[in-house]
Short mmCIF file of C-alpha atoms in Angstrom, two decimals:
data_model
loop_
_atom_site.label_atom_id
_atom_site.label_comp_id
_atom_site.label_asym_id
_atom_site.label_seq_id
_atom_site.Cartn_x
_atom_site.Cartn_y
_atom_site.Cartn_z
CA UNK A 216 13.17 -35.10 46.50
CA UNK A 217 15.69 -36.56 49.17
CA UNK A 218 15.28 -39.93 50.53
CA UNK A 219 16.54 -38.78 53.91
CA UNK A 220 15.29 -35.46 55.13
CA UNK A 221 18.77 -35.99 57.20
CA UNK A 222 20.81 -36.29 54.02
CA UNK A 223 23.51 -34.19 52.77
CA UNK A 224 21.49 -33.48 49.86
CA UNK A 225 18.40 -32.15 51.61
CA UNK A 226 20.97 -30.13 54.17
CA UNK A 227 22.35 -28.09 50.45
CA UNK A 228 19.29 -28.49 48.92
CA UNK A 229 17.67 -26.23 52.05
CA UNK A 230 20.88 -23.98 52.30
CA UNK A 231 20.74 -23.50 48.16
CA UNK A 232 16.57 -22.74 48.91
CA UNK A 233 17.24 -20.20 51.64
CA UNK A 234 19.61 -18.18 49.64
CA UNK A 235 16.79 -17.94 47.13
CA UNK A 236 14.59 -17.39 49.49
CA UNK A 237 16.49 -14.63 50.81
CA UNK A 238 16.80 -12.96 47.35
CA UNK A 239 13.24 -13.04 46.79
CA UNK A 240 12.79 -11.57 50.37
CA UNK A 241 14.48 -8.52 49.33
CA UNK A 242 12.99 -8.31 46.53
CA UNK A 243 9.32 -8.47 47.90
CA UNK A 244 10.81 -6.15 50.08
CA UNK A 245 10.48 -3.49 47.00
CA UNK A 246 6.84 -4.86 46.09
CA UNK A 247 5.04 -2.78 48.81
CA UNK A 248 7.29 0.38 47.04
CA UNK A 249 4.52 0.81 43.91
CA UNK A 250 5.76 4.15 42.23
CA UNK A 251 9.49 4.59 41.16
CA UNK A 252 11.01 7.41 43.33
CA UNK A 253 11.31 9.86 39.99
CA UNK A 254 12.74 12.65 42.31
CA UNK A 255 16.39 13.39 40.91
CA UNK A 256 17.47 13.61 36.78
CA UNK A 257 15.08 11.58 34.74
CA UNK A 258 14.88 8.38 34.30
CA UNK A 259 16.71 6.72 31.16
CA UNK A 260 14.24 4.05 29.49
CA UNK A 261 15.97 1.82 25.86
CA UNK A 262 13.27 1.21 23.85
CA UNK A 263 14.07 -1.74 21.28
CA UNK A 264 11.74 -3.35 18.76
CA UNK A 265 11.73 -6.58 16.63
CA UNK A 266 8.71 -7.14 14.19
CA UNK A 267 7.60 -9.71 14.02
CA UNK A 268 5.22 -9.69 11.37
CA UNK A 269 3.07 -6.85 9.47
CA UNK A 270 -0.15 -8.59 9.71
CA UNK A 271 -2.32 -6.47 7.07
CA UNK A 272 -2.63 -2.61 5.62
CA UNK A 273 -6.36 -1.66 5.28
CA UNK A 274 -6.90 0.77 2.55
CA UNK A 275 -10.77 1.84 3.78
CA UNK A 276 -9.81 2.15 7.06
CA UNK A 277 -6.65 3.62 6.93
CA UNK A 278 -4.50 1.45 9.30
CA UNK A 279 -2.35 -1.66 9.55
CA UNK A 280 -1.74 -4.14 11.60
CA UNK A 281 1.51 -5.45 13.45
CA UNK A 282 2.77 -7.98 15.78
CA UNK A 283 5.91 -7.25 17.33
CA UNK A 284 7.95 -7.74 20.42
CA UNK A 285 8.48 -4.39 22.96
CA UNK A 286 11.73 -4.21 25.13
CA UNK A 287 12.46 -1.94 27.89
CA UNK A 288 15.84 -1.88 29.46
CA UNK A 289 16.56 0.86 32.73
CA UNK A 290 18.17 0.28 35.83
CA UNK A 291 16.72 0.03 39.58
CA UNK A 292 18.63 0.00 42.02
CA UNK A 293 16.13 -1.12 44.75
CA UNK A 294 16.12 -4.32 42.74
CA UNK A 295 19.80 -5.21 42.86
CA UNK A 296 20.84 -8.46 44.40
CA UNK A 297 24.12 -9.94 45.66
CA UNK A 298 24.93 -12.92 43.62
CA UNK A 299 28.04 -15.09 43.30
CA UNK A 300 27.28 -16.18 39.99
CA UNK A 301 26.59 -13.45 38.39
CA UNK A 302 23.06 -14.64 37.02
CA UNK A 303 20.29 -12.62 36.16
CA UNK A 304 16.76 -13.65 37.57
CA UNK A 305 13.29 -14.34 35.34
CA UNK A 306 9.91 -13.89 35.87
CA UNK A 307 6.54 -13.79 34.62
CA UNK A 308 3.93 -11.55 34.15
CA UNK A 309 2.38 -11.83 37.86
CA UNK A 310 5.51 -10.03 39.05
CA UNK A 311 5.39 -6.99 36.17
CA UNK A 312 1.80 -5.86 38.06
CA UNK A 313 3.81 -4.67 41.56
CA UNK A 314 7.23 -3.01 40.45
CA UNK A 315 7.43 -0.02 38.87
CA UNK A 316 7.57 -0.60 35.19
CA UNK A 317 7.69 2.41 32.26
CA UNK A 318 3.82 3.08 31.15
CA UNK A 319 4.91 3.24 27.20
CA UNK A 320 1.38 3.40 24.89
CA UNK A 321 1.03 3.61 21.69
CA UNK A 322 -0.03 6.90 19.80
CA UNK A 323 -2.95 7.07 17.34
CA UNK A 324 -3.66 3.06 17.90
CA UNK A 325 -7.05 1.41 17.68
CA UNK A 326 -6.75 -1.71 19.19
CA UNK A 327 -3.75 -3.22 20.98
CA UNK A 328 -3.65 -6.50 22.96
CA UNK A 329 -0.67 -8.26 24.79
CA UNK A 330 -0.70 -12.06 23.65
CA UNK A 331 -1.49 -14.97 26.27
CA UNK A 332 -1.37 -18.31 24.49
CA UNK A 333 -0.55 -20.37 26.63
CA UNK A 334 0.29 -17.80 29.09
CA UNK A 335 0.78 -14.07 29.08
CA UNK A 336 3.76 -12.86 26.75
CA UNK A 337 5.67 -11.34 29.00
CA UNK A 338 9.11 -11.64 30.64
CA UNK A 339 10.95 -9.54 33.17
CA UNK A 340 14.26 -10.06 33.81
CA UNK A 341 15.95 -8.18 36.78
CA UNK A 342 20.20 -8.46 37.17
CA UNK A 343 21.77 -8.56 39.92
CA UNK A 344 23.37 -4.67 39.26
CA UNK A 345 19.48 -3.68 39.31
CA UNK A 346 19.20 -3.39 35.14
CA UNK A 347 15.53 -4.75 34.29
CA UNK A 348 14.51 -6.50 31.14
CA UNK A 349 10.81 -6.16 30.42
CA UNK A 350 9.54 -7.95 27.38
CA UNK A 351 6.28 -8.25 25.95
CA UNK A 352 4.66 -9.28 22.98
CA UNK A 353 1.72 -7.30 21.24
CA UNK A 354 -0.41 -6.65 18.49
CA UNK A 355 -1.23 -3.59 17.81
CA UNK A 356 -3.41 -1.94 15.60
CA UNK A 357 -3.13 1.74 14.64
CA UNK A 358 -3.89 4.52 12.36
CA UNK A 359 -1.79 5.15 9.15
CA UNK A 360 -2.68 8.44 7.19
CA UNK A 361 -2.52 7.64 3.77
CA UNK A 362 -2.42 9.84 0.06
CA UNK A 363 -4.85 7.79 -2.86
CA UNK A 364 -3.95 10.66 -5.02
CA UNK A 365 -1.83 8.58 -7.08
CA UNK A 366 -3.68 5.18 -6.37
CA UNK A 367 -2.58 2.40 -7.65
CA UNK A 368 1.02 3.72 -8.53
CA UNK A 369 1.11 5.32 -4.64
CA UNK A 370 3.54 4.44 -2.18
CA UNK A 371 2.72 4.86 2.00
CA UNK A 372 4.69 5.87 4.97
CA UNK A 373 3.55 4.75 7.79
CA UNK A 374 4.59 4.99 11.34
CA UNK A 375 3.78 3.28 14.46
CA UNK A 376 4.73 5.57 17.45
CA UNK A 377 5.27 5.08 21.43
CA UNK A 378 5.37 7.35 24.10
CA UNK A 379 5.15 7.60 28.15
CA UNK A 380 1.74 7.97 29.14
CA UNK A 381 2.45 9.57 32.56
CA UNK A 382 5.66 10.65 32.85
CA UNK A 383 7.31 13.97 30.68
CA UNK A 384 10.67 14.22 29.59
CA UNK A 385 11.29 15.47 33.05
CA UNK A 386 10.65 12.47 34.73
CA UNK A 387 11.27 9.73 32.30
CA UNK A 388 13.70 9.85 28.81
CA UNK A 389 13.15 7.27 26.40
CA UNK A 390 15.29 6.38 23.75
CA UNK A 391 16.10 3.60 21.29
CA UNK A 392 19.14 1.57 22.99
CA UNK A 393 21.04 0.95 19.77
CA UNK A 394 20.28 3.92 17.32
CA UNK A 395 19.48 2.52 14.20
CA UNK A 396 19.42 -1.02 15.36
CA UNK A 397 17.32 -0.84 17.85
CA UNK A 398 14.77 -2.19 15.28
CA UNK A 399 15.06 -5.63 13.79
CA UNK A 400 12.91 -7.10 11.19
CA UNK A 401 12.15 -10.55 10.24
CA UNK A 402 13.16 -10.93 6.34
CA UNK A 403 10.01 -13.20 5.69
CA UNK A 404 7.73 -10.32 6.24
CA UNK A 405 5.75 -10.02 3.31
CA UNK A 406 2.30 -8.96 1.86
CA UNK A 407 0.18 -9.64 -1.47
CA UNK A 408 -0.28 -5.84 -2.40
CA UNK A 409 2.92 -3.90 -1.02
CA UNK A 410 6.82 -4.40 -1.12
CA UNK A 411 8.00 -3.43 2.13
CA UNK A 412 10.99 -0.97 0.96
CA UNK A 413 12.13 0.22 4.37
CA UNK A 414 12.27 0.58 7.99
CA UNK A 415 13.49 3.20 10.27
CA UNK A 416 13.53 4.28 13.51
CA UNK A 417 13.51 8.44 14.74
CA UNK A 418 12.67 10.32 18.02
CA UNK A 419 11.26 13.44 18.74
CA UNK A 420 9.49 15.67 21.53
CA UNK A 421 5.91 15.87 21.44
CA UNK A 422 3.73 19.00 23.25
CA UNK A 423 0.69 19.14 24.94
CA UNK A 424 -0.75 21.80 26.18
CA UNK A 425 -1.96 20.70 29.15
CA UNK A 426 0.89 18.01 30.44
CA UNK A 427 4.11 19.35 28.78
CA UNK A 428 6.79 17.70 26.52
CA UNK A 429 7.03 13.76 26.35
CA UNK A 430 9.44 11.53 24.50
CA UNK A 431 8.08 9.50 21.31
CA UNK A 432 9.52 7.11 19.56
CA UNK A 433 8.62 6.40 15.69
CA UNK A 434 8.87 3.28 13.84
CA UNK A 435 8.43 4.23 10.21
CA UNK A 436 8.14 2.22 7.03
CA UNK A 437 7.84 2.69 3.24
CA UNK A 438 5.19 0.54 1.57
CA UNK A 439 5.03 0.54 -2.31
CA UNK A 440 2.25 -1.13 -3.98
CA UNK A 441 2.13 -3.82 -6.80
CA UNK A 442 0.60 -2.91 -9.85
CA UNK A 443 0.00 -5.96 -11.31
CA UNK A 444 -2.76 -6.65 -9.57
CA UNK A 445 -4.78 -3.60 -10.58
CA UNK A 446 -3.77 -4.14 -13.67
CA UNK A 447 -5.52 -7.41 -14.32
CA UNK A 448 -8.47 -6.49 -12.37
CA UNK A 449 -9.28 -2.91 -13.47
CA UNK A 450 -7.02 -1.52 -16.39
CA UNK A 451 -7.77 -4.47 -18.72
CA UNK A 452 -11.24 -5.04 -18.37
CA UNK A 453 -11.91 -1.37 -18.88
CA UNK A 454 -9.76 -1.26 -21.64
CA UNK A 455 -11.58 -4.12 -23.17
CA UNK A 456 -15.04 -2.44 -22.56
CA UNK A 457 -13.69 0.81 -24.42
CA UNK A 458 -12.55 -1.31 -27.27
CA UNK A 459 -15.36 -3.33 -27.53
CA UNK A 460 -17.38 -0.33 -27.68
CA UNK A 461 -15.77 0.45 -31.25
CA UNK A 462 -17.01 -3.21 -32.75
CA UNK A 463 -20.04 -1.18 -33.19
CA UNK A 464 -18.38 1.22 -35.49
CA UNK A 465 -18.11 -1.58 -37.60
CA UNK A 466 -21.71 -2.93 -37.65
CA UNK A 467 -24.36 -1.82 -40.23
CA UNK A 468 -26.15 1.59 -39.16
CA UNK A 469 -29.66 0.12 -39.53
CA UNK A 470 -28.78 -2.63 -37.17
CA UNK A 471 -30.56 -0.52 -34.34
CA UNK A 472 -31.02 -3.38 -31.54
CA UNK A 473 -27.07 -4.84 -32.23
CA UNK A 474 -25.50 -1.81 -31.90
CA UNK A 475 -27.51 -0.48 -29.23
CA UNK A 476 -27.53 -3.57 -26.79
CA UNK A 477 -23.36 -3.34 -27.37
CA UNK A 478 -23.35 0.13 -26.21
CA UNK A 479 -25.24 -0.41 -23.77
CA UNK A 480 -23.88 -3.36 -22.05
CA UNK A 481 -20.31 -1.47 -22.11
CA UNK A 482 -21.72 1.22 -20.63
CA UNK A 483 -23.17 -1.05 -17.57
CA UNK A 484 -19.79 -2.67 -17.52
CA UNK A 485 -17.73 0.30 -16.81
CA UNK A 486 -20.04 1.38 -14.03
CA UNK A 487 -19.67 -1.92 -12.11
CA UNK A 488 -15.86 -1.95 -13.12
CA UNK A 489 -16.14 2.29 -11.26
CA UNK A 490 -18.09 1.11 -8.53
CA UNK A 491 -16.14 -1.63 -7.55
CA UNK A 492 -13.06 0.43 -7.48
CA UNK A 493 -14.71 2.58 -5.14
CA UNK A 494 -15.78 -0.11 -2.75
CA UNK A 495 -12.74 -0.79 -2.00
CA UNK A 496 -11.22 2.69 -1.47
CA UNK A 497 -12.08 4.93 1.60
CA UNK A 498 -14.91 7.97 0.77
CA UNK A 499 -11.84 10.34 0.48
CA UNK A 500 -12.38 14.09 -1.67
CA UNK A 501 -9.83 14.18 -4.47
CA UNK A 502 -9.48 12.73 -7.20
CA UNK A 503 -7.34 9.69 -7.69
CA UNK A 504 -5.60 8.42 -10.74
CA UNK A 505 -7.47 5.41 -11.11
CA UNK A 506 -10.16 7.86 -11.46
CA UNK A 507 -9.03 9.60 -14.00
CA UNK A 508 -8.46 6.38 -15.88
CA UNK A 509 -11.72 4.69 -15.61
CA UNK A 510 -13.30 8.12 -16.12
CA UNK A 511 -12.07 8.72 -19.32
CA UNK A 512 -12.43 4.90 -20.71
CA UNK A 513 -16.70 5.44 -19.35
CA UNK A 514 -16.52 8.69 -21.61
CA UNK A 515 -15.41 6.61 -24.37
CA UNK A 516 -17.79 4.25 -23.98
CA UNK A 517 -20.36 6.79 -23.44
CA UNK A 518 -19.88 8.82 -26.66
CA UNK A 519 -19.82 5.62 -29.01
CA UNK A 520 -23.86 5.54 -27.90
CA UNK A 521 -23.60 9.07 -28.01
CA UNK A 522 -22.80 8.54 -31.89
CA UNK A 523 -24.74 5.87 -33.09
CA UNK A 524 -27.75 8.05 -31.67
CA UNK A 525 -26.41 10.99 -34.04
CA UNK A 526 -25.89 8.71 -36.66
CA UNK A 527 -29.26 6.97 -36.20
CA UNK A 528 -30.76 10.49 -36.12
CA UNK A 529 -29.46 11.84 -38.86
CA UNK A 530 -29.84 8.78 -41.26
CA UNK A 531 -33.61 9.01 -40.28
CA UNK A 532 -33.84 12.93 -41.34
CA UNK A 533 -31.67 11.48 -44.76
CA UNK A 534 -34.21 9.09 -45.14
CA UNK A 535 -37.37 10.84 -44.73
CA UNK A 536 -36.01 13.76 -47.05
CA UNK A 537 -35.32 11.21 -49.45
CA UNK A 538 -38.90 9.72 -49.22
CA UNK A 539 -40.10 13.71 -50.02
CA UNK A 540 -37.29 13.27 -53.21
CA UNK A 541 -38.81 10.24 -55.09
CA UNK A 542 -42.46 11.30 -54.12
CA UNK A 543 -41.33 14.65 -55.87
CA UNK A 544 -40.45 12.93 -58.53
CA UNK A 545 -43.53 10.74 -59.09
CA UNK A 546 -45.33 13.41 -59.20
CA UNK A 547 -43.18 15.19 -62.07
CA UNK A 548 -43.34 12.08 -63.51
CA UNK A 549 -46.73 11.23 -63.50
CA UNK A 550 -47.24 14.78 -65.05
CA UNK A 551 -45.04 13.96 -67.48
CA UNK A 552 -46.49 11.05 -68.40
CA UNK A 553 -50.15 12.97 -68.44
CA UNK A 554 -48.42 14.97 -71.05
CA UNK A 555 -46.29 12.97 -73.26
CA UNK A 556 -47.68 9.65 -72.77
CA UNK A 557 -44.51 8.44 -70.83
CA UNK A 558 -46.26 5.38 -69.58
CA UNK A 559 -42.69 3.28 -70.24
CA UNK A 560 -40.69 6.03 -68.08
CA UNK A 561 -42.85 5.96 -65.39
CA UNK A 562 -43.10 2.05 -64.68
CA UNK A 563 -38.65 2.52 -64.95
CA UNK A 564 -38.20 5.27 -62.45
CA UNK A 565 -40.88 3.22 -60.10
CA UNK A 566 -38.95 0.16 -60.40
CA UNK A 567 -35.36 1.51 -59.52
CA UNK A 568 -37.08 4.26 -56.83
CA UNK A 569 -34.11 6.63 -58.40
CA UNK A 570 -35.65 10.59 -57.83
CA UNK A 571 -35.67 12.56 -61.22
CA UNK A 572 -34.69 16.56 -61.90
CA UNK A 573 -31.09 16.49 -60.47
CA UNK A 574 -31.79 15.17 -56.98
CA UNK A 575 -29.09 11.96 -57.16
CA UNK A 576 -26.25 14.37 -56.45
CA UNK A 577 -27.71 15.69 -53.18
CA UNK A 578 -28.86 12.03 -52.22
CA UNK A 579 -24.77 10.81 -52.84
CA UNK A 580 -23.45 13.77 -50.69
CA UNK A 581 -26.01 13.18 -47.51
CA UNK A 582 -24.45 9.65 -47.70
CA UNK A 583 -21.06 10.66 -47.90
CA UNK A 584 -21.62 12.68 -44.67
CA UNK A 585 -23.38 10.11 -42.77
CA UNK A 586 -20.77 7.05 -43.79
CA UNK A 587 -17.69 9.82 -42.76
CA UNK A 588 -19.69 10.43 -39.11
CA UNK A 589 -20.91 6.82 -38.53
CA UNK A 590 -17.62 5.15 -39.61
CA UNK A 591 -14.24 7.13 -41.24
CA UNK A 592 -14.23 9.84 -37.64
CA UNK A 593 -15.20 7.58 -34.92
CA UNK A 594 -12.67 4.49 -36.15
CA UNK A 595 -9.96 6.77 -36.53
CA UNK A 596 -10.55 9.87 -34.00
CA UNK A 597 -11.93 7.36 -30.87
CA UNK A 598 -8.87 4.95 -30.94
CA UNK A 599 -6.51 8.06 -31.25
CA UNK A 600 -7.96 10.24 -28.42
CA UNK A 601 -8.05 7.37 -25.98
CA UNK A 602 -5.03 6.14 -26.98
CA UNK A 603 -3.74 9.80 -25.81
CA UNK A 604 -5.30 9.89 -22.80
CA UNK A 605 -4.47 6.75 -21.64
CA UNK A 606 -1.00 7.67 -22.02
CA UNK A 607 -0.87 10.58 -20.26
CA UNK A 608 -3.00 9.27 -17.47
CA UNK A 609 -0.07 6.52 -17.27
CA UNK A 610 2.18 9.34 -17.13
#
C-alpha cells in the first residue's frame, strides 16, 4: 500500500514481509514431516475443557448432549521459531490438517461434529519455544447409562470421556493441565428437568486387549431431577382419578349406569395417565417408582368397580330372595284368608308388600350387610389403604 515502490515504507514493509516469510518457510519446512517422531519417553498432551453449554439429557435414549470447547497444549520442537518479540503465531484450521496434532476421540459418543459457522472452529497457536495451542469447538453427543429405579426422585451421573485413538500410554500421556481446573463451566448452564449439582474431572488407564493401555480422561457430572414437574403432570391427576373413584361410594346402589360410567372412565384415565408415563421412559426391565405409584392408584380404581359389581350382585340375590319372601307370604295369606275370611288382612299386607311369619328380621339384616359392603368398608378402608401406600411409595 506504498505510493512509491522506492519508499522507505515499502523497503521495511518488504524487510518486515521477508522475516515472516522466513518463519513460515521453516515452518512449511515441518509440513512435509506428517507423523510426530514418538521414538523417545512419551509424549505429554494437557487436556483442558470449558462447557459451554449442556444442550439436552434424553431419558429414552439414554444420552445428552454438550457443546464445549477442547484444548490441547504439548510442545514441538520442530515448530520453534526465533522471534524478537516474543509473540506467539495463529492459524486456522487449513494448517491443523499437515502437523502432527494428538488424535483425542471421544468414548461411547454417538454423534460429534466440529462447528463451522462462519468458518471452522478451530485455532492453533504455535510459540516460538515450540508449545502448540490447538483449540476446537464441538458438539458432541454421547451415551449416558442411566438407573429409572427411583424415577422421578433419581439423580444421574454422567460422564463424557476422551482418549487417544492411536497412540498408548507409551507413546502419548494425556492429562488435564490444571488438575481440578482444568474444567470450567459457564454458570448460566441450565435445564427445565435437572439441577446441575456438580462437575468433576478424573483420569484413569483403560485396557484393550488387542492395543494395550491408553490414557482417558472423564468429565463427570451429577444431574438431579425436579419433581415438580411430575408432580403436576402425573401424581395429581392420578390422585384425582383414585379419589374420584370413591364419589361413587356415595351414589345410590341402584344407580347402575352413574356409578358404572364413573368407574369406568377412571379406570380409562389411569391407563392413559400409565401409558403416557411409559412413552416417555426407555423399555427398561425393573420396576420404577413411578410404577409403583400409578400401579397402586389403577388398583384402587380398579377395585371400586370391583365393588359396586359385588354390591350390585349381591343386592340382586337380596332382592330376588326377597321377591320368594312376600310371594311366601301371599300365599300364607291367601290361605289364611280361605280360612278365616281375612279379606281386610290380605288387601293390608298387599298394600305395604311387608312378608308375614317372621321374615322382616332376616330382610333388615341382608340390608345391614349390603349398606356396611357398599358404603361403611369401602369409604373408610379405600381412603385408608391408599392413603398408606401412597406414603410409603413416597418413602
Amino acid at each position: 500500500h506504498c505510493p512509491q515502490p522506492s519508499s522507505e515504507c515499502c523497503q521495511s514493509s518488504a524487510r518486515g514481509g521477508s522475516l515472516r516469510f522466513r518463519r513460515l518457510g521453516s515452518l512449511l519446512m515441518y509440513l512435509f514431516m506428517m507423523e510426530f517422531c514418538l521414538i523417545g519417553p512419551a509424549i505429554p498432551v494437557g487436556v483442558d475443557v470449558q462447557v459451554e453449554s449442556l444442550d439436552s439429557i434424553s431419558e429414552v435414549d439414554m444420552d445428552f448432549t454438550m457443546t464445549l470447547y477442547l484444548r490441547h497444549y504439548w510442545k514441538d520442537e520442530r515448530l520453534s521459531f526465533t522471534s524478537s518479540t516474543n509473540k506467539s503465531m495463529t492459524f486456522d484450521g487449513r494448517l491443523v490438517k499437515k502437523i502432527w496434532v494428538p488424535d483425542v476421540f471421544f468414548v461411547h459418543s454417538k454423534r460429534s461434529f466440529i462447528h463451522d459457522t462462519t468458518t471452522d472452529n478451530i485455532m492453533l497457536r504455535v510459540f516460538p519455544d515450540g508449545h502448540v495451542l490447538y483449540s476446537l469447538r464441538v458438539t458432541v453427543t454421547a451415551a449416558c447409562n442411566m438407573d429409572f429405579s427411583r424415577f422421578p426422585l433419581d439423580s444421574q451421573t454422567c460422564s463424557l470421556e476422551l482418549e487417544s485413538y492411536a497412540y498408548t500410554d507409551e507413546d502419548l500421556m494425556l492429562y488435564w493441565k490444571s488438575g481440578d481446573e482444568s474444567l470450567s463451566i459457564d454458570d448460566r448452564i441450565s435445564l427445565s428437568q435437572f439441577l446441575i449439582q456438580k462437575f468433576h474431572t478424573t483420569s484413569r488407564l483403560a485396557f484393550y486387549s488387542s492395543t494395550g493401555w491408553y490414557n482417558r480422561l472423564y468429565i463427570n457430572f451429577t444431574l438431579r431431577r425436579h419433581i415438580f414437574f411430575f408432580l403436576l403432570q402425573t401424581y395429581f391427576p392420578a390422585t384425582l382419578m383414585v379419589m374420584l373413584s370413591w364419589v361413587s361410594f356415595w351414589i345410590d346402589r341402584r344407580a347402575v349406569p352413574a356409578r358404572v360410567s364413573l368407574g369406568i372412565t377412571t379406570v380409562l384415565t389411569m391407563s392413559t395417565i400409565i401409558t403416557g408415563v411409559n412413552a416417555s421412559m426407555p423399555r427398561v426391565s425393573y420396576i420404577k417408582a413411578v410404577d409403583i405409584y400409578l400401579w397402586v392408584s389403577f388398583v384402587f380404581v380398579f377395585l371400586s368397580v370391583l365393588e359396586y359389581a359385588a354390591v350390585n350382585y349381591l343386592s340382586t340375590v337380596q332382592d330376588r330372595r326377597e321377591r320368594k319372601m312376600r310371594e311366601r307370604a301371599r300365599s300364607q295369606v291367601c290361605f289364611s284368608a280361605l280360612t278365616k275370611g281375612c279379606g281386610d288382612r290380605w288387601r293390608k299386607l298387599s298394600q305395604q308388600g311387608t312378608p308375614a311369619c317372621g321374615s322382616q328380621g332376616k330382610q333388615n339384616r341382608m340390608s345391614t350387610s349390603t349398606a356396611f359392603l357398599d358404603y361403611i368398608f369401602p369409604r373408610l378402608y379405600f381412603e385408608v389403604q391408599f392413603l398408606l401406600s401412597g406414603g410409603i411409595c413416597a418413602i
